[in-house]
Amino acid sequence: MNKKTLFSLVGAASIAVSLSATAPVLAAETNNPNPTSTTTNTPSTGQTGTTDTTKPTDNAGTSKEPTPSKPINTADLNKAMSLNAKYAKLTRNSYVYDAKGKRVKNAKLKKGTIIFVSGLTTPDGQVLIGYNNKKGRYIKVNNVVLFKAVQYKVKKNAYVYNSKGKRNTRVYVPKGKTITVFKTKKINDIKYVAFSNSQYIKWSVLDHKSGKVISG
């Protein structure tokens, strides 16, 4: 056998060995899309082997318990209940709050203001009484006292005046209407009655026999 023939046989054998070695690898990669890896990866931080010991990211076990509400003062609650649907007078200037007990910005009631109490609320243990439930307005019950008011019928159309006796030409109280009188006042020797914080009519236009105490 000459050298040229020997080299040809050796080359053919090398090609055969190469094909037999690589064919299984290619088959495994193309015929089995999810081959089982025998490679062991180094566990990342927080892991041991295949067990994940990383701390949970949720707040389980770490959330704070809700803060309990403060106890309600029984005396304040009883006072608020007794004032409901009655008139009350402010004994001091008062901040105004919403139903959740949050102070309403730039809202105050002055001492001496008369309100009609409508409902109550007890946010965070404090007792508040409502005076304008359409807007959800409340004040502290300890800022008021019960106010006696009397209702009268108006016996004829009545002009409306301010606290200085100046007549409002655009407003009047019609005959037969029932008004609630909060106080009386003499202006230029004439007796007037207040049916709001700033509105008055003359005492003489009322049917005095119709008077009825509605609060107190």
PDB file of C-alpha atoms in Angstrom:
ATOM      1  CA  MET A   1       0.000   0.000   0.000  1.00  0.00           C
ATOM      2  CA  ASN A   2       1.525   3.270  -1.035  1.00  0.00           C
ATOM      3  CA  LYS A   3       1.568   6.439   1.084  1.00  0.00           C
ATOM      4  CA  LYS A   4      -1.170   8.201  -0.947  1.00  0.00           C
ATOM      5  CA  THR A   5      -3.604   5.318  -0.302  1.00  0.00           C
ATOM      6  CA  LEU A   6      -2.742   5.229   3.431  1.00  0.00           C
ATOM      7  CA  PHE A   7      -3.392   8.945   3.840  1.00  0.00           C
ATOM      8  CA  SER A   8      -6.785   8.536   2.126  1.00  0.00           C
ATOM      9  CA  LEU A   9      -7.824   5.809   4.549  1.00  0.00           C
ATOM     10  CA  VAL A  10      -6.693   7.832   7.566  1.00  0.00           C
ATOM     11  CA  GLY A  11      -8.631  10.896   6.340  1.00  0.00           C
ATOM     12  CA  ALA A  12     -11.807   8.874   5.821  1.00  0.00           C
ATOM     13  CA  ALA A  13     -11.510   7.369   9.282  1.00  0.00           C
ATOM     14  CA  SER A  14     -11.125  10.829  10.841  1.00  0.00           C
ATOM     15  CA  ILE A  15     -14.258  12.104   9.100  1.00  0.00           C
ATOM     16  CA  ALA A  16     -16.215   9.044  10.268  1.00  0.00           C
ATOM     17  CA  VAL A  17     -15.096   9.536  13.882  1.00  0.00           C
ATOM     18  CA  SER A  18     -15.998  13.220  13.727  1.00  0.00           C
ATOM     19  CA  LEU A  19     -19.512  12.564  12.412  1.00  0.00           C
ATOM     20  CA  SER A  20     -20.211   9.816  14.974  1.00  0.00           C
ATOM     21  CA  ALA A  21     -19.182  12.139  17.817  1.00  0.00           C
ATOM     22  CA  THR A  22     -21.213  15.151  16.803  1.00  0.00           C
ATOM     23  CA  ALA A  23     -24.395  13.556  15.486  1.00  0.00           C
ATOM     24  CA  PRO A  24     -25.925  12.663  18.924  1.00  0.00           C
ATOM     25  CA  VAL A  25     -25.415  16.237  20.165  1.00  0.00           C
ATOM     26  CA  LEU A  26     -27.205  17.724  17.173  1.00  0.00           C
ATOM     27  CA  ALA A  27     -30.036  15.203  17.501  1.00  0.00           C
ATOM     28  CA  ALA A  28     -30.487  16.001  21.178  1.00  0.00           C
ATOM     29  CA  GLU A  29     -30.679  19.714  20.449  1.00  0.00           C
ATOM     30  CA  THR A  30     -33.207  19.477  17.609  1.00  0.00           C
ATOM     31  CA  ASN A  31     -35.375  16.489  18.600  1.00  0.00           C
ATOM     32  CA  ASN A  32     -35.751  17.269  22.329  1.00  0.00           C
ATOM     33  CA  PRO A  33     -36.767  20.914  22.778  1.00  0.00           C
ATOM     34  CA  ASN A  34     -36.522  20.668  26.579  1.00  0.00           C
ATOM     35  CA  PRO A  35     -33.420  18.668  27.342  1.00  0.00           C
ATOM     36  CA  THR A  36     -32.668  17.869  30.952  1.00  0.00           C
ATOM     37  CA  SER A  37     -29.616  19.806  31.955  1.00  0.00           C
ATOM     38  CA  THR A  38     -27.029  18.092  34.036  1.00  0.00           C
ATOM     39  CA  THR A  39     -25.255  21.332  34.775  1.00  0.00           C
ATOM     40  CA  THR A  40     -25.394  22.497  38.412  1.00  0.00           C
ATOM     41  CA  ASN A  41     -25.675  26.268  38.697  1.00  0.00           C
ATOM     42  CA  THR A  42     -24.254  28.104  41.646  1.00  0.00           C
ATOM     43  CA  PRO A  43     -27.229  29.174  43.814  1.00  0.00           C
ATOM     44  CA  SER A  44     -27.924  32.910  43.859  1.00  0.00           C
ATOM     45  CA  THR A  45     -28.014  34.960  47.019  1.00  0.00           C
ATOM     46  CA  GLY A  46     -30.752  33.784  49.325  1.00  0.00           C
ATOM     47  CA  GLN A  47     -30.951  30.295  47.780  1.00  0.00           C
ATOM     48  CA  THR A  48     -29.507  26.944  48.838  1.00  0.00           C
ATOM     49  CA  GLY A  49     -29.465  24.350  46.141  1.00  0.00           C
ATOM     50  CA  THR A  50     -32.927  24.285  44.595  1.00  0.00           C
ATOM     51  CA  THR A  51     -34.711  25.694  47.669  1.00  0.00           C
ATOM     52  CA  ASP A  52     -35.657  29.393  47.439  1.00  0.00           C
ATOM     53  CA  THR A  53     -35.133  31.045  50.795  1.00  0.00           C
ATOM     54  CA  THR A  54     -35.533  34.598  49.543  1.00  0.00           C
ATOM     55  CA  LYS A  55     -37.724  36.661  51.923  1.00  0.00           C
ATOM     56  CA  PRO A  56     -41.279  37.226  50.676  1.00  0.00           C
ATOM     57  CA  THR A  57     -41.928  40.589  49.076  1.00  0.00           C
ATOM     58  CA  ASP A  58     -45.470  40.939  50.357  1.00  0.00           C
ATOM     59  CA  ASN A  59     -46.379  42.489  53.694  1.00  0.00           C
ATOM     60  CA  ALA A  60     -47.630  39.275  55.271  1.00  0.00           C
ATOM     61  CA  GLY A  61     -46.930  39.356  58.970  1.00  0.00           C
ATOM     62  CA  THR A  62     -45.504  42.868  58.854  1.00  0.00           C
ATOM     63  CA  SER A  63     -48.651  45.009  58.480  1.00  0.00           C
ATOM     64  CA  LYS A  64     -49.642  47.102  61.480  1.00  0.00           C
ATOM     65  CA  GLU A  65     -52.890  46.436  63.280  1.00  0.00           C
ATOM     66  CA  PRO A  66     -55.517  49.213  62.964  1.00  0.00           C
ATOM     67  CA  THR A  67     -55.468  51.760  65.752  1.00  0.00           C
ATOM     68  CA  PRO A  68     -58.562  51.318  67.937  1.00  0.00           C
ATOM     69  CA  SER A  69     -60.973  54.246  68.139  1.00  0.00           C
ATOM     70  CA  LYS A  70     -60.975  56.387  71.247  1.00  0.00           C
ATOM     71  CA  PRO A  71     -63.833  55.770  73.692  1.00  0.00           C
ATOM     72  CA  ILE A  72     -66.857  58.046  73.335  1.00  0.00           C
ATOM     73  CA  ASN A  73     -67.681  60.322  76.247  1.00  0.00           C
ATOM     74  CA  THR A  74     -71.106  59.184  77.445  1.00  0.00           C
ATOM     75  CA  ALA A  75     -72.086  62.598  78.816  1.00  0.00           C
ATOM     76  CA  ASP A  76     -71.262  64.300  75.501  1.00  0.00           C
ATOM     77  CA  LEU A  77     -73.196  61.667  73.566  1.00  0.00           C
ATOM     78  CA  ASN A  78     -76.259  62.065  75.791  1.00  0.00           C
ATOM     79  CA  LYS A  79     -76.108  65.848  75.402  1.00  0.00           C
ATOM     80  CA  ALA A  80     -75.905  65.576  71.618  1.00  0.00           C
ATOM     81  CA  MET A  81     -78.881  63.213  71.536  1.00  0.00           C
ATOM     82  CA  SER A  82     -80.949  65.544  73.730  1.00  0.00           C
ATOM     83  CA  LEU A  83     -80.167  68.503  71.436  1.00  0.00           C
ATOM     84  CA  ASN A  84     -81.142  66.737  68.229  1.00  0.00           C
ATOM     85  CA  ALA A  85     -83.981  68.476  66.326  1.00  0.00           C
ATOM     86  CA  LYS A  86     -83.745  71.459  68.687  1.00  0.00           C
ATOM     87  CA  TYR A  87     -82.130  74.882  68.622  1.00  0.00           C
ATOM     88  CA  ALA A  88     -78.778  75.495  70.259  1.00  0.00           C
ATOM     89  CA  LYS A  89     -76.713  78.609  70.880  1.00  0.00           C
ATOM     90  CA  LEU A  90     -72.928  78.776  70.610  1.00  0.00           C
ATOM     91  CA  THR A  91     -71.228  79.766  73.853  1.00  0.00           C
ATOM     92  CA  ARG A  92     -67.865  80.289  72.126  1.00  0.00           C
ATOM     93  CA  ASN A  93     -66.383  80.578  68.660  1.00  0.00           C
ATOM     94  CA  SER A  94     -66.308  77.165  67.041  1.00  0.00           C
ATOM     95  CA  TYR A  95     -64.406  75.431  64.270  1.00  0.00           C
ATOM     96  CA  VAL A  96     -66.457  73.541  61.701  1.00  0.00           C
ATOM     97  CA  TYR A  97     -65.817  69.869  60.853  1.00  0.00           C
ATOM     98  CA  ASP A  98     -66.952  67.343  58.265  1.00  0.00           C
ATOM     99  CA  ALA A  99     -68.520  63.968  59.096  1.00  0.00           C
ATOM    100  CA  LYS A 100     -65.071  62.358  59.455  1.00  0.00           C
ATOM    101  CA  GLY A 101     -63.965  64.899  62.048  1.00  0.00           C
ATOM    102  CA  LYS A 102     -61.682  66.800  59.683  1.00  0.00           C
ATOM    103  CA  ARG A 103     -61.682  70.564  60.140  1.00  0.00           C
ATOM    104  CA  VAL A 104     -63.251  72.479  57.249  1.00  0.00           C
ATOM    105  CA  LYS A 105     -60.830  75.087  55.954  1.00  0.00           C
ATOM    106  CA  ASN A 106     -61.757  78.720  56.623  1.00  0.00           C
ATOM    107  CA  ALA A 107     -65.061  77.769  58.272  1.00  0.00           C
ATOM    108  CA  LYS A 108     -66.013  79.007  61.741  1.00  0.00           C
ATOM    109  CA  LEU A 109     -69.150  79.886  63.674  1.00  0.00           C
ATOM    110  CA  LYS A 110     -69.151  82.860  66.013  1.00  0.00           C
ATOM    111  CA  LYS A 111     -70.187  82.906  69.640  1.00  0.00           C
ATOM    112  CA  GLY A 112     -73.897  83.661  69.942  1.00  0.00           C
ATOM    113  CA  THR A 113     -74.836  81.982  66.653  1.00  0.00           C
ATOM    114  CA  ILE A 114     -78.051  79.985  66.839  1.00  0.00           C
ATOM    115  CA  ILE A 115     -78.221  76.675  64.988  1.00  0.00           C
ATOM    116  CA  PHE A 116     -80.807  73.967  64.461  1.00  0.00           C
ATOM    117  CA  VAL A 117     -79.225  70.672  65.475  1.00  0.00           C
ATOM    118  CA  SER A 118     -79.680  67.914  62.918  1.00  0.00           C
ATOM    119  CA  GLY A 119     -77.886  64.666  63.619  1.00  0.00           C
ATOM    120  CA  LEU A 120     -74.567  63.771  65.186  1.00  0.00           C
ATOM    121  CA  THR A 121     -71.375  61.891  64.422  1.00  0.00           C
ATOM    122  CA  THR A 122     -68.600  60.415  66.572  1.00  0.00           C
ATOM    123  CA  PRO A 123     -65.339  60.232  64.580  1.00  0.00           C
ATOM    124  CA  ASP A 124     -62.395  58.994  66.634  1.00  0.00           C
ATOM    125  CA  GLY A 125     -64.405  59.263  69.851  1.00  0.00           C
ATOM    126  CA  GLN A 126     -65.263  62.970  69.650  1.00  0.00           C
ATOM    127  CA  VAL A 127     -68.937  63.951  69.648  1.00  0.00           C
ATOM    128  CA  LEU A 128     -69.993  66.402  66.936  1.00  0.00           C
ATOM    129  CA  ILE A 129     -73.480  67.764  66.231  1.00  0.00           C
ATOM    130  CA  GLY A 130     -74.721  68.608  62.745  1.00  0.00           C
ATOM    131  CA  TYR A 131     -76.190  71.970  61.830  1.00  0.00           C
ATOM    132  CA  ASN A 132     -76.131  71.896  58.031  1.00  0.00           C
ATOM    133  CA  ASN A 133     -76.454  68.306  56.922  1.00  0.00           C
ATOM    134  CA  LYS A 134     -76.861  69.187  53.246  1.00  0.00           C
ATOM    135  CA  LYS A 135     -73.194  70.151  53.317  1.00  0.00           C
ATOM    136  CA  GLY A 136     -72.249  67.761  56.108  1.00  0.00           C
ATOM    137  CA  ARG A 137     -71.178  70.402  58.625  1.00  0.00           C
ATOM    138  CA  TYR A 138     -70.602  69.704  62.314  1.00  0.00           C
ATOM    139  CA  ILE A 139     -69.338  71.438  65.461  1.00  0.00           C
ATOM    140  CA  LYS A 140     -68.302  70.173  68.888  1.00  0.00           C
ATOM    141  CA  VAL A 141     -71.241  69.539  71.185  1.00  0.00           C
ATOM    142  CA  ASN A 142     -69.478  71.213  74.119  1.00  0.00           C
ATOM    143  CA  ASN A 143     -69.532  74.542  72.277  1.00  0.00           C
ATOM    144  CA  VAL A 144     -73.307  74.949  72.546  1.00  0.00           C
ATOM    145  CA  VAL A 145     -76.179  75.061  75.018  1.00  0.00           C
ATOM    146  CA  LEU A 146     -79.869  74.433  74.511  1.00  0.00           C
ATOM    147  CA  PHE A 147     -81.653  77.513  73.254  1.00  0.00           C
ATOM    148  CA  LYS A 148     -85.314  78.248  73.890  1.00  0.00           C
ATOM    149  CA  ALA A 149     -87.172  79.394  70.819  1.00  0.00           C
ATOM    150  CA  VAL A 150     -90.795  80.347  70.250  1.00  0.00           C
ATOM    151  CA  GLN A 151     -92.810  80.071  67.065  1.00  0.00           C
ATOM    152  CA  TYR A 152     -95.357  82.681  65.999  1.00  0.00           C
ATOM    153  CA  LYS A 153     -97.620  83.156  63.017  1.00  0.00           C
ATOM    154  CA  VAL A 154     -97.306  86.370  61.037  1.00  0.00           C
ATOM    155  CA  LYS A 155    -100.700  88.094  60.898  1.00  0.00           C
ATOM    156  CA  LYS A 156     -99.886  90.314  57.908  1.00  0.00           C
ATOM    157  CA  ASN A 157     -97.139  90.792  55.342  1.00  0.00           C
ATOM    158  CA  ALA A 158     -94.060  91.950  57.220  1.00  0.00           C
ATOM    159  CA  TYR A 159     -91.031  93.905  56.066  1.00  0.00           C
ATOM    160  CA  VAL A 160     -87.617  92.529  57.014  1.00  0.00           C
ATOM    161  CA  TYR A 161     -84.972  94.644  58.777  1.00  0.00           C
ATOM    162  CA  ASN A 162     -81.346  94.275  59.812  1.00  0.00           C
ATOM    163  CA  SER A 163     -80.010  94.671  63.363  1.00  0.00           C
ATOM    164  CA  LYS A 164     -79.848  98.469  62.925  1.00  0.00           C
ATOM    165  CA  GLY A 165     -83.440  98.817  61.789  1.00  0.00           C
ATOM    166  CA  LYS A 166     -82.686  99.285  58.081  1.00  0.00           C
ATOM    167  CA  ARG A 167     -85.371  97.753  55.866  1.00  0.00           C
ATOM    168  CA  ASN A 168     -84.586  95.281  53.092  1.00  0.00           C
ATOM    169  CA  THR A 169     -86.920  96.321  50.289  1.00  0.00           C
ATOM    170  CA  ARG A 170     -86.448  93.064  48.378  1.00  0.00           C
ATOM    171  CA  VAL A 171     -87.574  90.700  51.131  1.00  0.00           C
ATOM    172  CA  TYR A 172     -90.714  90.278  53.212  1.00  0.00           C
ATOM    173  CA  VAL A 173     -92.426  87.606  55.306  1.00  0.00           C
ATOM    174  CA  PRO A 174     -95.893  86.708  53.949  1.00  0.00           C
ATOM    175  CA  LYS A 175     -99.058  86.682  56.018  1.00  0.00           C
ATOM    176  CA  GLY A 176     -99.822  83.337  57.675  1.00  0.00           C
ATOM    177  CA  LYS A 177     -96.199  82.112  57.688  1.00  0.00           C
ATOM    178  CA  THR A 178     -94.862  80.633  60.924  1.00  0.00           C
ATOM    179  CA  ILE A 179     -91.492  81.949  62.047  1.00  0.00           C
ATOM    180  CA  THR A 180     -89.195  80.992  64.902  1.00  0.00           C
ATOM    181  CA  VAL A 181     -88.242  83.884  67.170  1.00  0.00           C
ATOM    182  CA  PHE A 182     -84.808  83.701  68.770  1.00  0.00           C
ATOM    183  CA  LYS A 183     -84.627  87.026  70.558  1.00  0.00           C
ATOM    184  CA  THR A 184     -86.200  90.457  70.890  1.00  0.00           C
ATOM    185  CA  LYS A 185     -84.507  93.808  70.444  1.00  0.00           C
ATOM    186  CA  LYS A 186     -85.490  97.459  70.658  1.00  0.00           C
ATOM    187  CA  ILE A 187     -84.350  99.646  67.777  1.00  0.00           C
ATOM    188  CA  ASN A 188     -85.266 103.340  67.975  1.00  0.00           C
ATOM    189  CA  ASP A 189     -87.826 102.484  70.687  1.00  0.00           C
ATOM    190  CA  ILE A 190     -89.563  99.956  68.428  1.00  0.00           C
ATOM    191  CA  LYS A 191     -89.651  96.293  69.446  1.00  0.00           C
ATOM    192  CA  TYR A 192     -88.321  93.816  66.873  1.00  0.00           C
ATOM    193  CA  VAL A 193     -87.877  90.054  66.920  1.00  0.00           C
ATOM    194  CA  ALA A 194     -85.052  88.122  65.272  1.00  0.00           C
ATOM    195  CA  PHE A 195     -85.957  85.075  63.199  1.00  0.00           C
ATOM    196  CA  SER A 196     -82.374  84.510  61.997  1.00  0.00           C
ATOM    197  CA  ASN A 197     -78.921  85.751  62.969  1.00  0.00           C
ATOM    198  CA  SER A 198     -79.358  88.949  60.961  1.00  0.00           C
ATOM    199  CA  GLN A 199     -83.056  89.296  60.059  1.00  0.00           C
ATOM    200  CA  TYR A 200     -85.740  91.038  62.106  1.00  0.00           C
ATOM    201  CA  ILE A 201     -89.403  91.892  61.803  1.00  0.00           C
ATOM    202  CA  LYS A 202     -91.558  94.096  63.998  1.00  0.00           C
ATOM    203  CA  TRP A 203     -93.103  92.521  67.054  1.00  0.00           C
ATOM    204  CA  SER A 204     -96.451  94.112  66.217  1.00  0.00           C
ATOM    205  CA  VAL A 205     -96.948  92.003  63.058  1.00  0.00           C
ATOM    206  CA  LEU A 206     -97.018  88.720  64.997  1.00  0.00           C
ATOM    207  CA  ASP A 207    -100.061  86.855  66.270  1.00  0.00           C
ATOM    208  CA  HIS A 208     -99.006  86.761  69.917  1.00  0.00           C
ATOM    209  CA  LYS A 209    -101.646  84.198  70.883  1.00  0.00           C
ATOM    210  CA  SER A 210    -100.098  81.683  68.479  1.00  0.00           C
ATOM    211  CA  GLY A 211     -96.812  81.554  70.396  1.00  0.00           C
ATOM    212  CA  LYS A 212     -95.461  78.047  70.990  1.00  0.00           C
ATOM    213  CA  VAL A 213     -92.225  77.017  72.697  1.00  0.00           C
ATOM    214  CA  ILE A 214     -90.437  74.552  70.427  1.00  0.00           C
ATOM    215  CA  SER A 215     -87.168  74.056  72.291  1.00  0.00           C
ATOM    216  CA  GLY A 216     -86.178  73.949  75.912  1.00  0.00           C
TER     217      GLY A 216
END
